[in-house]
Each structure stands twice: as structure tokens, then as C-alpha cells.
PDB file of C-alpha atoms in Angstrom:
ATOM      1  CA  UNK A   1    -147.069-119.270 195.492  1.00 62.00           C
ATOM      2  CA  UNK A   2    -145.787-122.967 194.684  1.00 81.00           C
ATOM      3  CA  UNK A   3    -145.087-122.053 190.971  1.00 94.00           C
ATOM      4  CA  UNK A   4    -145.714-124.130 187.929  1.00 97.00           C
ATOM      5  CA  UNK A   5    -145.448-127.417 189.556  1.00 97.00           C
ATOM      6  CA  UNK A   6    -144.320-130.461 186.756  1.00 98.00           C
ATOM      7  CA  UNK A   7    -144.127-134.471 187.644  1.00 97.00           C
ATOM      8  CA  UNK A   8    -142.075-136.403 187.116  1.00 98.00           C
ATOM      9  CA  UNK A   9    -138.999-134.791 187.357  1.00 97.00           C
ATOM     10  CA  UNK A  10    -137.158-137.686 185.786  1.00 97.00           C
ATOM     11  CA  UNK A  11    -138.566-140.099 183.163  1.00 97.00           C
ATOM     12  CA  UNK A  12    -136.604-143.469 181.780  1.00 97.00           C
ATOM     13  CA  UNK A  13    -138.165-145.478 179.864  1.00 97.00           C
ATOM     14  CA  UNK A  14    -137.938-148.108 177.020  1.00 97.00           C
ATOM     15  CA  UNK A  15    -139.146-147.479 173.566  1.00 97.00           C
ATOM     16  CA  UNK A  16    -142.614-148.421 172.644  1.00 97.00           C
ATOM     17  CA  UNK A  17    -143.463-147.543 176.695  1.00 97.00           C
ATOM     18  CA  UNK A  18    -146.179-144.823 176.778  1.00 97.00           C
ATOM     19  CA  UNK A  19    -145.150-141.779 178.978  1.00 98.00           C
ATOM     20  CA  UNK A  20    -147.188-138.897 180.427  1.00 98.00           C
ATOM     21  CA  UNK A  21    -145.555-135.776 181.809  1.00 98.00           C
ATOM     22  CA  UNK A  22    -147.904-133.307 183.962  1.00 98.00           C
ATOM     23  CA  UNK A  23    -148.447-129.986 185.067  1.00 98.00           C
ATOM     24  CA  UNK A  24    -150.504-127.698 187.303  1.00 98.00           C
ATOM     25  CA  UNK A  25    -149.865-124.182 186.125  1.00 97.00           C
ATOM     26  CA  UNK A  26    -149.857-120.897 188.879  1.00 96.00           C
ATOM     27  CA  UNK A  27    -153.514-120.621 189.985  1.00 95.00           C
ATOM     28  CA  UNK A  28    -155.580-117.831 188.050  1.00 94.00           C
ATOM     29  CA  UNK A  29    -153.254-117.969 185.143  1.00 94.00           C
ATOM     30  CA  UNK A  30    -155.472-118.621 181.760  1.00 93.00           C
ATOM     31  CA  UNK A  31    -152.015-119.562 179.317  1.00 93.00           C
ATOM     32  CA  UNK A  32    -150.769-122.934 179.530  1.00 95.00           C
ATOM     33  CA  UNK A  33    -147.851-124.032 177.729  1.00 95.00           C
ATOM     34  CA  UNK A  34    -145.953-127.064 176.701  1.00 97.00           C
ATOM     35  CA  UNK A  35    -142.408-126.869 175.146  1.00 97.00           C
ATOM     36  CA  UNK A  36    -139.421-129.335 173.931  1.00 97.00           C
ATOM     37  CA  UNK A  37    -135.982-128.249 175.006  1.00 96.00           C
ATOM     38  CA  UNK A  38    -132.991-130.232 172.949  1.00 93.00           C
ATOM     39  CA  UNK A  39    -129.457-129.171 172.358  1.00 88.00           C
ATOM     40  CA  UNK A  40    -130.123-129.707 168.591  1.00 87.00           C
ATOM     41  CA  UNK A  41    -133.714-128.083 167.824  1.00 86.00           C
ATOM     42  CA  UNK A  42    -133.788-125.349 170.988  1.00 88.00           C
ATOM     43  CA  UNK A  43    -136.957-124.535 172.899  1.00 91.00           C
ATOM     44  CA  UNK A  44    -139.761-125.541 170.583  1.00 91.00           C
ATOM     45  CA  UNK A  45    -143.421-124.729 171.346  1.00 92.00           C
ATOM     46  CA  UNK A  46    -145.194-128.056 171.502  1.00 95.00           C
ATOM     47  CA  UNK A  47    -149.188-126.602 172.146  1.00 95.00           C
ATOM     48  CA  UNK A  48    -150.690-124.242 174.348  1.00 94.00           C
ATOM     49  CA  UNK A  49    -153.862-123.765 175.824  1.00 95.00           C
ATOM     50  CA  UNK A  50    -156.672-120.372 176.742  1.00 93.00           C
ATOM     51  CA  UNK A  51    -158.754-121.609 179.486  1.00 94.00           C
ATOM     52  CA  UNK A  52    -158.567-124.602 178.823  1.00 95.00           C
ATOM     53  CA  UNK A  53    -159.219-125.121 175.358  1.00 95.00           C
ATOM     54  CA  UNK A  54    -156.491-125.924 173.019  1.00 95.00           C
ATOM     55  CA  UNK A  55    -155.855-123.146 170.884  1.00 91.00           C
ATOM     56  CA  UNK A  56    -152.428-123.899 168.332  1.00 89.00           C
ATOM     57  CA  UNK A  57    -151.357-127.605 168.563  1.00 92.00           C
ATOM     58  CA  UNK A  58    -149.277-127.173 165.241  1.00 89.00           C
ATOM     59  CA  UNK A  59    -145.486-127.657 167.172  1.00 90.00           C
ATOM     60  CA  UNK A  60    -146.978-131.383 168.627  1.00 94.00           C
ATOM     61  CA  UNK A  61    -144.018-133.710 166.199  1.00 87.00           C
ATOM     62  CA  UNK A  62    -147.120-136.567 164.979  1.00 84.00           C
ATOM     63  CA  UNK A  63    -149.729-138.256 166.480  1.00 90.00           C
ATOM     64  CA  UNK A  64    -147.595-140.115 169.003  1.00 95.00           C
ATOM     65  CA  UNK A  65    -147.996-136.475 171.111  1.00 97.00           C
ATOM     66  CA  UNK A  66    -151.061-135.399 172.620  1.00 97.00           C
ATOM     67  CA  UNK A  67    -152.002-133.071 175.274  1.00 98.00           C
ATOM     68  CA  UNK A  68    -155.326-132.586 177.322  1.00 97.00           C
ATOM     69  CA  UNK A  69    -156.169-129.833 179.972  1.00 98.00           C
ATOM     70  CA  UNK A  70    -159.425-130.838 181.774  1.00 97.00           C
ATOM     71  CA  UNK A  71    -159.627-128.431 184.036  1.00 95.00           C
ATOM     72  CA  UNK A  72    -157.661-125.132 184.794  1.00 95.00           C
ATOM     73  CA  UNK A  73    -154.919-126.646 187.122  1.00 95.00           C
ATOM     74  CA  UNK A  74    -153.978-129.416 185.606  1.00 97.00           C
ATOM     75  CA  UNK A  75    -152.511-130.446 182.088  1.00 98.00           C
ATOM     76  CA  UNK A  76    -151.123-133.772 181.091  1.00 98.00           C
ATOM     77  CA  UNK A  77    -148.670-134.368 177.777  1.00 98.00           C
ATOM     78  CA  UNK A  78    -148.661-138.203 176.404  1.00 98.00           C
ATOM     79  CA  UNK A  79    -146.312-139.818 174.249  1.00 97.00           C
ATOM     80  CA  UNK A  80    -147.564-143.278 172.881  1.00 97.00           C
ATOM     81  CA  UNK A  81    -145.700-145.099 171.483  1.00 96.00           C
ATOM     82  CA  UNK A  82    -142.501-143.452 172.969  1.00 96.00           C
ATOM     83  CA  UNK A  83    -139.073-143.156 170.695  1.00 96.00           C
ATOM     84  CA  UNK A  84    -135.675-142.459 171.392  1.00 97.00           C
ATOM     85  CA  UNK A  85    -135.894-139.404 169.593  1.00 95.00           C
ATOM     86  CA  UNK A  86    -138.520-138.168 172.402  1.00 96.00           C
ATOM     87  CA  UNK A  87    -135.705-137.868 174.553  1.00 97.00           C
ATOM     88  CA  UNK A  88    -135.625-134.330 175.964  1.00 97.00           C
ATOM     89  CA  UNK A  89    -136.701-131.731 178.518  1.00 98.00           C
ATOM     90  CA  UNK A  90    -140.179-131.064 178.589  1.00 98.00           C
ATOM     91  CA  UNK A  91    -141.352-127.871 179.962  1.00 98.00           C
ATOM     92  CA  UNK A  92    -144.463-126.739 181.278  1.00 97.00           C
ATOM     93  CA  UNK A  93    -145.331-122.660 181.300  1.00 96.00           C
ATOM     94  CA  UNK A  94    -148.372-120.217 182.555  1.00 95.00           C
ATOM     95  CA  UNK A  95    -149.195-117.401 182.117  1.00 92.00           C
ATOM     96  CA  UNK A  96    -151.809-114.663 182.807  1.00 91.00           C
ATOM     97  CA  UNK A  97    -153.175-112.906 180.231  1.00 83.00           C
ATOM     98  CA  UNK A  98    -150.849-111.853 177.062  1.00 76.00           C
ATOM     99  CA  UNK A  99    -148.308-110.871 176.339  1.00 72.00           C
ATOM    100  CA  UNK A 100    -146.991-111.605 179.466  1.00 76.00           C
ATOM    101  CA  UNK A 101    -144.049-113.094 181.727  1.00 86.00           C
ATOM    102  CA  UNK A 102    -144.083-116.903 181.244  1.00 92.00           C
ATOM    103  CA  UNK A 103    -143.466-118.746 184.436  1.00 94.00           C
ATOM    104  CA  UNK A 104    -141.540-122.324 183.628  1.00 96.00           C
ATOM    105  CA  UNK A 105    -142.016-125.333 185.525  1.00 97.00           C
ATOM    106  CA  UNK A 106    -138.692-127.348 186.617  1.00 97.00           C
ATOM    107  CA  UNK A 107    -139.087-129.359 183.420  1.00 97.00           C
ATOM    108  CA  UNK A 108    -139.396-133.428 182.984  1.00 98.00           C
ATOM    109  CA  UNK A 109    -136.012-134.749 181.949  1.00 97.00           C
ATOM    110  CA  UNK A 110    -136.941-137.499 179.384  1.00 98.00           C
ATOM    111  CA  UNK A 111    -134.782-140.502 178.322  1.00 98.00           C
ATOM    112  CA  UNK A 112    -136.459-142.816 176.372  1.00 97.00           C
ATOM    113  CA  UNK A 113    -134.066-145.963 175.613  1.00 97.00           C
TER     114      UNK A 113
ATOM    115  CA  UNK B   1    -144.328-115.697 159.783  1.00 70.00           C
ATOM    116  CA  UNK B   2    -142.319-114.002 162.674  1.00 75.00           C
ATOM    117  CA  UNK B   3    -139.068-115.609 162.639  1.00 84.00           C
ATOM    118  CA  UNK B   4    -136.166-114.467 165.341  1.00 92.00           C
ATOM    119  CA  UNK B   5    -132.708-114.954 164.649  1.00 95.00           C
ATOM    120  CA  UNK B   6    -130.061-114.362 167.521  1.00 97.00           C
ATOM    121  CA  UNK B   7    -126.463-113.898 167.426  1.00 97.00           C
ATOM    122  CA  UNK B   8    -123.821-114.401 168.689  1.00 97.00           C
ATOM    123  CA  UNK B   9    -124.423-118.758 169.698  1.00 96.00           C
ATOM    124  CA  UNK B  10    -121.477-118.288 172.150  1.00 97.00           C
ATOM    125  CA  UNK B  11    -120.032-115.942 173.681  1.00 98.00           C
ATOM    126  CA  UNK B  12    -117.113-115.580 176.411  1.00 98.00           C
ATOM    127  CA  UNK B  13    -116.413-112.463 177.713  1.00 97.00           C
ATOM    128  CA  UNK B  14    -113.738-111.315 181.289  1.00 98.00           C
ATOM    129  CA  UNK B  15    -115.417-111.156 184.426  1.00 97.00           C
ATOM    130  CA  UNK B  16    -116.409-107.101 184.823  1.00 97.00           C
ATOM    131  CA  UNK B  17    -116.669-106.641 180.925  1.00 97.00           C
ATOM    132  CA  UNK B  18    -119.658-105.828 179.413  1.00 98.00           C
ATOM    133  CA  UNK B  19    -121.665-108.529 177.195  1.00 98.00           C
ATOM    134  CA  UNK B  20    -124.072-108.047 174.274  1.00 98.00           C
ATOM    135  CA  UNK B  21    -126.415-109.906 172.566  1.00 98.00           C
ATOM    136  CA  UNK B  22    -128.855-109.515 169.914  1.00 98.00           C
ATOM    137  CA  UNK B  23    -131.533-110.221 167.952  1.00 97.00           C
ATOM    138  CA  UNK B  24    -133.476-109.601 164.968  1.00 96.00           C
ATOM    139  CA  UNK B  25    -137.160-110.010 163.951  1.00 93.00           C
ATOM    140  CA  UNK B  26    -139.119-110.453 160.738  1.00 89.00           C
ATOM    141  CA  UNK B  27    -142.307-109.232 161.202  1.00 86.00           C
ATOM    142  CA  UNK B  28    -142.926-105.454 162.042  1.00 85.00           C
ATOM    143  CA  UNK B  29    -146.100-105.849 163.644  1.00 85.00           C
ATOM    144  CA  UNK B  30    -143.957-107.775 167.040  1.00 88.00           C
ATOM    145  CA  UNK B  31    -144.640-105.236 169.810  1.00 88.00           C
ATOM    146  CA  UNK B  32    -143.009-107.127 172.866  1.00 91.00           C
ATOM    147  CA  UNK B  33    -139.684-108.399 173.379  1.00 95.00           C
ATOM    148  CA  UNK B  34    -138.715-110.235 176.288  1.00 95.00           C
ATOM    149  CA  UNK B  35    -135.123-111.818 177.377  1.00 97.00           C
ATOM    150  CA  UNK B  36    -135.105-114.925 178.789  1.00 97.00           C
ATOM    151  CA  UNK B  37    -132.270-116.972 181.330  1.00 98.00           C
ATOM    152  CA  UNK B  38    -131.545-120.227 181.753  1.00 97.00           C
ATOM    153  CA  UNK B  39    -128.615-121.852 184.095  1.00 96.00           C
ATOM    154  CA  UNK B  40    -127.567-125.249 183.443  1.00 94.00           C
ATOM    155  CA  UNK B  41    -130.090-127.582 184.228  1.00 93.00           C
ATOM    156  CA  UNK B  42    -132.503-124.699 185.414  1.00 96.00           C
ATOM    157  CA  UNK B  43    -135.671-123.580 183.844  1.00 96.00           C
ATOM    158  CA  UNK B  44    -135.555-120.062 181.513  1.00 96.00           C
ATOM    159  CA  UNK B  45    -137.014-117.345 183.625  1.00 96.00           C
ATOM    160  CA  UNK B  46    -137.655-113.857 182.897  1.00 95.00           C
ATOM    161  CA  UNK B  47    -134.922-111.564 183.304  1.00 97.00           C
ATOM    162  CA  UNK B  48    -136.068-108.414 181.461  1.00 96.00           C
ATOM    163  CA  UNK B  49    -138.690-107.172 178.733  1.00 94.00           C
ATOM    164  CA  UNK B  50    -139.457-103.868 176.509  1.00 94.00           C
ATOM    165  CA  UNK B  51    -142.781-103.220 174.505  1.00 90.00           C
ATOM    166  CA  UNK B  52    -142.463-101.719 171.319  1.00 84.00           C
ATOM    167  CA  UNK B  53    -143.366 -97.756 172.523  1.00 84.00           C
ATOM    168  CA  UNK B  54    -139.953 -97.771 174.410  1.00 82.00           C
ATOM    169  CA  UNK B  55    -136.297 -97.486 173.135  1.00 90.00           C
ATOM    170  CA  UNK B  56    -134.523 -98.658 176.469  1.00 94.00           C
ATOM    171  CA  UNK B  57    -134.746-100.240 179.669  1.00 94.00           C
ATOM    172  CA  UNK B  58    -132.554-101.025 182.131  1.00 96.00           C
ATOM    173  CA  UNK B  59    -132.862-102.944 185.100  1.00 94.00           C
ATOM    174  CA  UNK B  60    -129.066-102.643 187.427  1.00 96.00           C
ATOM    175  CA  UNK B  61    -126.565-103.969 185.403  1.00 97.00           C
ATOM    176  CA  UNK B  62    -128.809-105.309 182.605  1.00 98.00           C
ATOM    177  CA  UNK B  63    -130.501-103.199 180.030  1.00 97.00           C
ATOM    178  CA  UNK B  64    -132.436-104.113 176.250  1.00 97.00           C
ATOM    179  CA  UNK B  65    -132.749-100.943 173.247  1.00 97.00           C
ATOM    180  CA  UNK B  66    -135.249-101.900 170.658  1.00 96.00           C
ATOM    181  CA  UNK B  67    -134.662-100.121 167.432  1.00 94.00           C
ATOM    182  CA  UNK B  68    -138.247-100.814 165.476  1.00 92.00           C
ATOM    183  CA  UNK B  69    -136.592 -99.249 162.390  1.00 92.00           C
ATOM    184  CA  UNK B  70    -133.773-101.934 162.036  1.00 93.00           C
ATOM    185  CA  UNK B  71    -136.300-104.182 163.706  1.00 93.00           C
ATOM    186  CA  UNK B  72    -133.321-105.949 166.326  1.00 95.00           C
ATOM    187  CA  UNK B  73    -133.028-105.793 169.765  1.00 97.00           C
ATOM    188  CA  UNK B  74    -130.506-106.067 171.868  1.00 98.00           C
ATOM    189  CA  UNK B  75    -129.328-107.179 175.831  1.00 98.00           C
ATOM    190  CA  UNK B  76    -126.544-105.100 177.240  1.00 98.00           C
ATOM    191  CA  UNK B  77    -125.085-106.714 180.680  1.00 98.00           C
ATOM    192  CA  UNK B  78    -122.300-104.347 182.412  1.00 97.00           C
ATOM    193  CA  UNK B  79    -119.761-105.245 185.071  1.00 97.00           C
ATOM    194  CA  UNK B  80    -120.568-109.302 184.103  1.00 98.00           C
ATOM    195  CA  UNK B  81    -120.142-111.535 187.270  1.00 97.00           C
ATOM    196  CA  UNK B  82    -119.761-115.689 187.283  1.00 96.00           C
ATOM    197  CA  UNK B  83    -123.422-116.258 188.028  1.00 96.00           C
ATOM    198  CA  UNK B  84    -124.260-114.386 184.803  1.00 97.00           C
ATOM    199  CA  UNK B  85    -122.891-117.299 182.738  1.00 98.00           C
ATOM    200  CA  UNK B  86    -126.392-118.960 181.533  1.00 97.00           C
ATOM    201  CA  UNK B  87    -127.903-119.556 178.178  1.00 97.00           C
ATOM    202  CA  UNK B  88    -129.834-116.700 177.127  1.00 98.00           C
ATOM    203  CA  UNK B  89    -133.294-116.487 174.920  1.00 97.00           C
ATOM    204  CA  UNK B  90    -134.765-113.612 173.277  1.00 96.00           C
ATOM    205  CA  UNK B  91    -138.590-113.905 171.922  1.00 94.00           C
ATOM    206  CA  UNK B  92    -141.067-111.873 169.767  1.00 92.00           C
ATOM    207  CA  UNK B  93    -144.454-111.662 170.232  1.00 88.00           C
ATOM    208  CA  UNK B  94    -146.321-110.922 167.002  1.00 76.00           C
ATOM    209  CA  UNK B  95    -149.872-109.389 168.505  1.00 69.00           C
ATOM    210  CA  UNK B  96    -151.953-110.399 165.422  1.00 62.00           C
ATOM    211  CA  UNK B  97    -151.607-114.300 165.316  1.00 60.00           C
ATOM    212  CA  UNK B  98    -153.007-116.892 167.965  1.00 66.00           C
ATOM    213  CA  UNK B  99    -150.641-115.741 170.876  1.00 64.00           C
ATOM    214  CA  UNK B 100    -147.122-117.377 170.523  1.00 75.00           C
ATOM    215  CA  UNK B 101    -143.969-116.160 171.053  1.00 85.00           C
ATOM    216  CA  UNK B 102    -141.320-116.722 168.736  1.00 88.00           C
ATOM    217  CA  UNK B 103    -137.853-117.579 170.006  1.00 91.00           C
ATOM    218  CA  UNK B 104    -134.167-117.167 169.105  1.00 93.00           C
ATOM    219  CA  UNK B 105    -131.753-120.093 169.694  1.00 94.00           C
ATOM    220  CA  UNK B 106    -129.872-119.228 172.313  1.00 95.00           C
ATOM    221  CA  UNK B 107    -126.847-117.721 173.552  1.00 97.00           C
ATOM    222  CA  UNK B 108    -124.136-119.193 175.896  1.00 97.00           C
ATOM    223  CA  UNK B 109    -122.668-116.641 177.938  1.00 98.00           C
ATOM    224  CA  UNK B 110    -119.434-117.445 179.448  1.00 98.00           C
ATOM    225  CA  UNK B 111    -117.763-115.131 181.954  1.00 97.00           C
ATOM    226  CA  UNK B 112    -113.925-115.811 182.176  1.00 95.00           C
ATOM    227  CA  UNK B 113    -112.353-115.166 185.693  1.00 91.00           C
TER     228      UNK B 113
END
């Protein structure tokens, strides 16, 4: 099993640049996950999705974020415009069923300048 | 809402001491627990997890109590080795809302050799 696979792994960019981070969660999982990681604010629970439907967006920051899961394998996260303050490690999880073990992805290391 | 608080935000213990960790939850109706770990520049992974009809578990040298009472929770780690140093994360997961786990903030672990 490949894991939770995430792309890109690194992400520089200038502000006002739009940015989308992806993920393909474990195959047969039904949970899909996005989350912020700073040193400041923690692990913070962007929006997750139940087969495929978006189910509690209420963590996304403003309407610069928005996330989209068309099919079961794939998710994407978009930032537009992108801000300085964006700058952080975005993680993708899955899981199957709840509550269960969350597998992480390797994360998208964002620097927006 | 659940909320999850986690103490201590540091701590630095001798290589082959024990190190403990804990946390405290709002919301009685939480029924699973899990501990999270996370190496520098690593995604958190599962390292143990209780459910709320059991008092201990232990896994080799790492082990979590749950006292619902007192409603906190705790991760004992015995005989603590270098690779243990990691940030650790404990969660809640309240069954009645939309599924989301609530997490504490973090501990550094630092073993001293």
C-alpha cells in the first residue's frame, strides 16, 4: 500500500499566486482530511470529507481556501489569492470508517513570499 | 464543544527514564482517545489508542490509562530511548457531532543522553 500520497512536496510562491496542494487518500478509505500545521496555531482541521461529499468545512480560514473531492482518490486544496500568512504544512489524512487510525500524507511544505 | 488541553508543552527527560504526558477533555460523551507522533519534519502517525470501556493499554514500553471520572488521559513511555524524542498529540473524539477529532497542542519530548 503506497499510503496517502500528497503533491507537491514543496510549494514557493509569491503572494497573490494561486496554489493547489493534492491528495489521493489509501484506496477504500471513505474519510478524507485536510489540516494546517504551524508552530503558532498547531494542527488545525481545515475540512474533511464522507465519500466524497464535504461534510464540516468550518476550520477553512475565508474564502481564499477551498477544497473539492471529485472522486474517491483524489482531493485538491486551493488557495487564491495566496498570503504570507498561508505559509505552513498542509496535511492530507484518510481514514476508514470512524473513529479510526488516521493515516497522514508527507505533508506540502508551503512558503508563500 | 469538546475542547482538549495537554500538558506539559515541553518536556526533557534522561535517556531510560520514564516520560508522561497528559491530557484532559471537556465533553463526557468522548469515547476514543488516540496518541499521536510526529518527528521533525515527519508526518504524526499513530502510536497508540484506548476507547472509553478500557482503563489501560500498553503496547512495549508505551502505555495510555483513561480515567472517565477525572475525564484526562494520559501516555506513560518507560525506559525512553533517543528516537522517542518527537512531538506528541493527543485527540478526542466526541461520537455525537459530525466526526472530528479534537486535538491537544502538542508536546516536545526531549530525551537527554
Amino acid at each position: 500500500d503506497a499510503g496517502v500520497i500528497q503533491s507537491p512536496r514543496h510549494e514557493v510562491t509569491e503572494m497573490g499566486q494561486e496554489v493547489t496542494l493534492r491528495c489521493k487518500p489509501i484506496s477504500g478509505h471513505d474519510y478524507l482530511f485536510w489540516y494546517r500545521q504551524t508552530m503558532m496555531r498547531g494542527l488545525e482541521l481545515l475540512i474533511y470529507f464522507n465519500n466524497n461529499v464535504p461534510i464540516d468545512d468550518s476550520g477553512m480560514p475565508e474564502d481564499r481556501f477551498s477544497a473539492k473531492m471529485p472522486n474517491a482518490s483524489f482531493s485538491t486544496l486551493k488557495i487564491q489569492p495566496s498570503e504570507p500568512r498561508d505559509s505552513a504544512v498542509y496535511f492530507c489524512a484518510s481514514t476508514l470508517g470512524r473513529p479510526e487510525t488516521q493515516y497522514f500524507g508527507p505533508g506540502t511544505r508551503l512558503l508563500v513570499l | 464543544g469538546e475542547n482538549v488541553e495537554q500538558h506539559p508543552s515541553t518536556l526533557s527527560v534522561q535517556e531510560g527514564d520514564s516520560a508522561v504526558i497528559k491530557c484532559t477533555y471537556s465533553d463526557s460523551a468522548s469515547n476514543y482517545f488516540p496518541w499521536y507522533k510526529q518527528e521533525l519534519g515527519k508526518r504524526p502517525q499513530l502510536i497508540i489508542d484506548i476507547r472509553s470501556n478500557v482503563g489501560e493499554k500498553k503496547d512495549q514500553r508505551i502505555a495510555v490509562t483513561l480515567n472517565k471520572t477525572a475525564k484526562h488521559f494520559s501516555l506513560h513511555i518507560t525506559e525512553t530511548q533517543p528516537e522517542d524524542s518527537a512531538v506528541y498529540f493527543c485527540a478526542a473524539y466526541l461520537e455525537d457531532s459530525n466526526y472530528q477529532l479534537i486535538w491537544g497542542a502538542g508536546t516536545k519530548l526531549i530525551i537527554k543522553p
